[in-house]
Amino acid sequence: MKVDHFPNPVGPWMRGNGPQSDIVISSRVRLARNVAEFPFIMRCNEFDRANIEATVSRRLREMPVASTCNYFNVATLKAVDRQYLVERQLISRELSENQGARGVLVDRDENFSVMINEEDHLRIQVMRSGLDFEGAFQQIEALDDAIDEKVCYAFHSQYGYLTACPTNVGTGMRVSVMLHLPALVLTKQIEKVFRSLQKINLAVRGLYGEGSQAMGDFYQISNQITLGRSEYELIKQVGDVVPVIISYERKARHFLLQDSRDDLQRQVRKALGTLQKAGQISSEETMHLLSKVRLGVNLGLINDLDIPTINRLFVYTQPAHLQKMRGSEMDTTQRNKARAVYLHSQLELPSGDAPQS
Amino acid sequence: MKCQRCDKQAAFHITDLTGETVSAVHLCPNCAKDYLEPQQAKKVETSSLMGMLSKQLKVGQTAEQLAALDQKVCPICGISFFEFRKQGRLGCPHDYTFFHEELEPLIVNIHGVTEHKGKTPKHSSISNEAQMQLIQLRRQMNEAVEKEDYEQATHIRDLIRQLESGGRE
Ligand SMILES: [Zn+2]
Ligand SMILES: [Zn+2]
């Protein structure tokens, strides 16, 4: 199966139409699972890996739900295609860069994916737009049950689902949200928030997604503990704290609007202007500026753009997406120019409505 | 503001949350990219796990005891405790039983508890014993292939097939 453009411009989870999606980009749940009759990846030779990939992918494709999925043999994909899947967050950077037999089953609508031979034999993940753990949880339960019928999971009566790394043992479940917190960053409150999160065993990563190098005020919050709490308790642990952070971010946004509206407006317009006029631009700077623009749109400081457009730009300005659109491979300099051209075409405002300061 | 790692203009002001204390890091786009590479974050994670482990092991153990512990090898997958310590990844499901004593304090340190709560698999088509046997046989088959003893490898492969079909309809 070739990696081609997916039917949707971006996965539905990136569309920006879910609950609280001005701040919550996406909700995600992943499960780490291993097949009982094979050694963990670390002790597999090439032959074992090939055996696992063949066995597990065959069984996965027997599932009814697989009829609306594509299976990609990641080992045979070109680097740009692997990167494309990473940018859409359908596979991890680790799976992309691992050696040997490996693959991924991807839902055509990109609501879920199942990686084979990542750090564990199986990594099942479900994504949702905005704050929607209930939906993600229901789907991953169903997926896990369906896979459970096809393979024999490594399980221990005391330790639960067994994983290659003891940090994932138990439920094997990582619940995470991707938050856009530009106002907490601008008001320098972010550290305080994170310190308090770490005290209650939540992990914070100042990154745009796992395995993506993109950034720009995006933070991922997830549970650190996987053992001794039920799946539902883990969902609740992360789910309960998100509304609190959302309220902090909203307060900070409100404060910025009251305290320094003009300054903020200038910053936001300058960011938009740079994105519209740059002759070449790196993907990091793009993230950084898009983050400002996103805040501006959410605060009503920019009226001609909407959040789905901005969200799409975050994905489409990344290297593999640019190259796929262009239909050819490009080096960094070529990409920086192509990125600027693309941004220009997407951010062109109706005539007479050009940004002014 | 200048980048902390080179002399270029710092464009990224990153909050570092991975250490003991939260700190701010100021970097240019290039250095920020290196800094934020998830590959590096992974390394930090593994090394902190290993740091935790070595700290624990030093409590109440002499250097000889530690050296002896490193030699301990799982009979099923063949991983030594030293290899686990080095890589931070276990070799097979049996390691949780075989290295139980060494792992338990580590697991308490990470999770605070040692008992799973929550979902359990609904199907288990292969007995625990057969699972371990399969992992062991696969290793023996690989070893036979390495030694170019194809007769032995074929024999083991047949045993594996028997075991696999024994558990399934
Ligand atoms: Zn630098
Ligand atoms: Zn083992």
PDB file of N, CA and C and ligand atoms in Angstrom, chain A residues 43, chain B residues 73-79 90-96 98-99 135, ligand 2:
ATOM      1  N   ARG A  43      14.791  -8.140  22.454  1.00  0.00           N
ATOM      2  CA  ARG A  43      15.397  -9.461  22.306  1.00  0.00           C
ATOM      3  C   ARG A  43      14.986 -10.137  21.000  1.00  0.00           C
TER       4      ARG A  43
ATOM      5  N   VAL B  73      20.655 -14.188  34.264  1.00  0.00           N
ATOM      6  CA  VAL B  73      20.122 -14.255  32.904  1.00  0.00           C
ATOM      7  C   VAL B  73      18.756 -14.940  32.884  1.00  0.00           C
ATOM      8  N   CYS B  74      17.796 -14.311  32.214  1.00  0.00           N
ATOM      9  CA  CYS B  74      16.459 -14.907  32.079  1.00  0.00           C
ATOM     10  C   CYS B  74      16.562 -16.179  31.254  1.00  0.00           C
ATOM     11  N   PRO B  75      16.087 -17.321  31.784  1.00  0.00           N
ATOM     12  CA  PRO B  75      16.205 -18.586  31.060  1.00  0.00           C
ATOM     13  C   PRO B  75      15.327 -18.627  29.803  1.00  0.00           C
ATOM     14  N   ILE B  76      14.350 -17.752  29.725  1.00  0.00           N
ATOM     15  CA  ILE B  76      13.429 -17.798  28.584  1.00  0.00           C
ATOM     16  C   ILE B  76      13.964 -17.007  27.394  1.00  0.00           C
ATOM     17  N   CYS B  77      14.293 -15.726  27.608  1.00  0.00           N
ATOM     18  CA  CYS B  77      14.716 -14.894  26.476  1.00  0.00           C
ATOM     19  C   CYS B  77      16.223 -14.672  26.429  1.00  0.00           C
ATOM     20  N   GLY B  78      16.925 -14.953  27.541  1.00  0.00           N
ATOM     21  CA  GLY B  78      18.378 -14.826  27.537  1.00  0.00           C
ATOM     22  C   GLY B  78      18.897 -13.441  27.854  1.00  0.00           C
ATOM     23  N   ILE B  79      18.017 -12.509  28.268  1.00  0.00           N
ATOM     24  CA  ILE B  79      18.517 -11.164  28.600  1.00  0.00           C
ATOM     25  C   ILE B  79      19.191 -11.224  29.971  1.00  0.00           C
ATOM     26  N   LEU B  90      13.032  -4.485  28.902  1.00  0.00           N
ATOM     27  CA  LEU B  90      13.064  -5.903  29.259  1.00  0.00           C
ATOM     28  C   LEU B  90      13.031  -6.763  28.007  1.00  0.00           C
ATOM     29  N   GLY B  91      13.336  -8.071  28.194  1.00  0.00           N
ATOM     30  CA  GLY B  91      13.461  -8.956  27.043  1.00  0.00           C
ATOM     31  C   GLY B  91      12.242  -9.803  26.740  1.00  0.00           C
ATOM     32  N   CYS B  92      11.456 -10.144  27.783  1.00  0.00           N
ATOM     33  CA  CYS B  92      10.274 -10.962  27.533  1.00  0.00           C
ATOM     34  C   CYS B  92       9.328 -10.862  28.734  1.00  0.00           C
ATOM     35  N   PRO B  93       8.080 -11.317  28.571  1.00  0.00           N
ATOM     36  CA  PRO B  93       7.120 -11.215  29.680  1.00  0.00           C
ATOM     37  C   PRO B  93       7.597 -11.914  30.961  1.00  0.00           C
ATOM     38  N   HIS B  94       8.364 -12.989  30.790  1.00  0.00           N
ATOM     39  CA  HIS B  94       8.818 -13.750  31.961  1.00  0.00           C
ATOM     40  C   HIS B  94       9.755 -12.937  32.862  1.00  0.00           C
ATOM     41  N   ASP B  95      10.394 -11.909  32.300  1.00  0.00           N
ATOM     42  CA  ASP B  95      11.317 -11.089  33.100  1.00  0.00           C
ATOM     43  C   ASP B  95      10.638 -10.484  34.321  1.00  0.00           C
ATOM     44  N   TYR B  96       9.342 -10.181  34.183  1.00  0.00           N
ATOM     45  CA  TYR B  96       8.618  -9.601  35.320  1.00  0.00           C
ATOM     46  C   TYR B  96       8.542 -10.592  36.480  1.00  0.00           C
ATOM     47  N   PHE B  98      10.875 -13.371  36.641  1.00  0.00           N
ATOM     48  CA  PHE B  98      12.243 -13.790  36.920  1.00  0.00           C
ATOM     49  C   PHE B  98      13.046 -12.722  37.670  1.00  0.00           C
ATOM     50  N   PHE B  99      12.890 -11.460  37.289  1.00  0.00           N
ATOM     51  CA  PHE B  99      13.597 -10.357  37.963  1.00  0.00           C
ATOM     52  C   PHE B  99      12.696  -9.641  38.977  1.00  0.00           C
ATOM     53  N   ILE B 135       8.615 -18.710  23.422  1.00  0.00           N
ATOM     54  CA  ILE B 135       9.687 -17.707  23.372  1.00  0.00           C
ATOM     55  C   ILE B 135      11.053 -18.403  23.437  1.00  0.00           C
TER      56      ILE B 135
HETATM   57 ZN    ZN C   2      13.166 -12.954  29.568  1.00  0.00          ZN
END
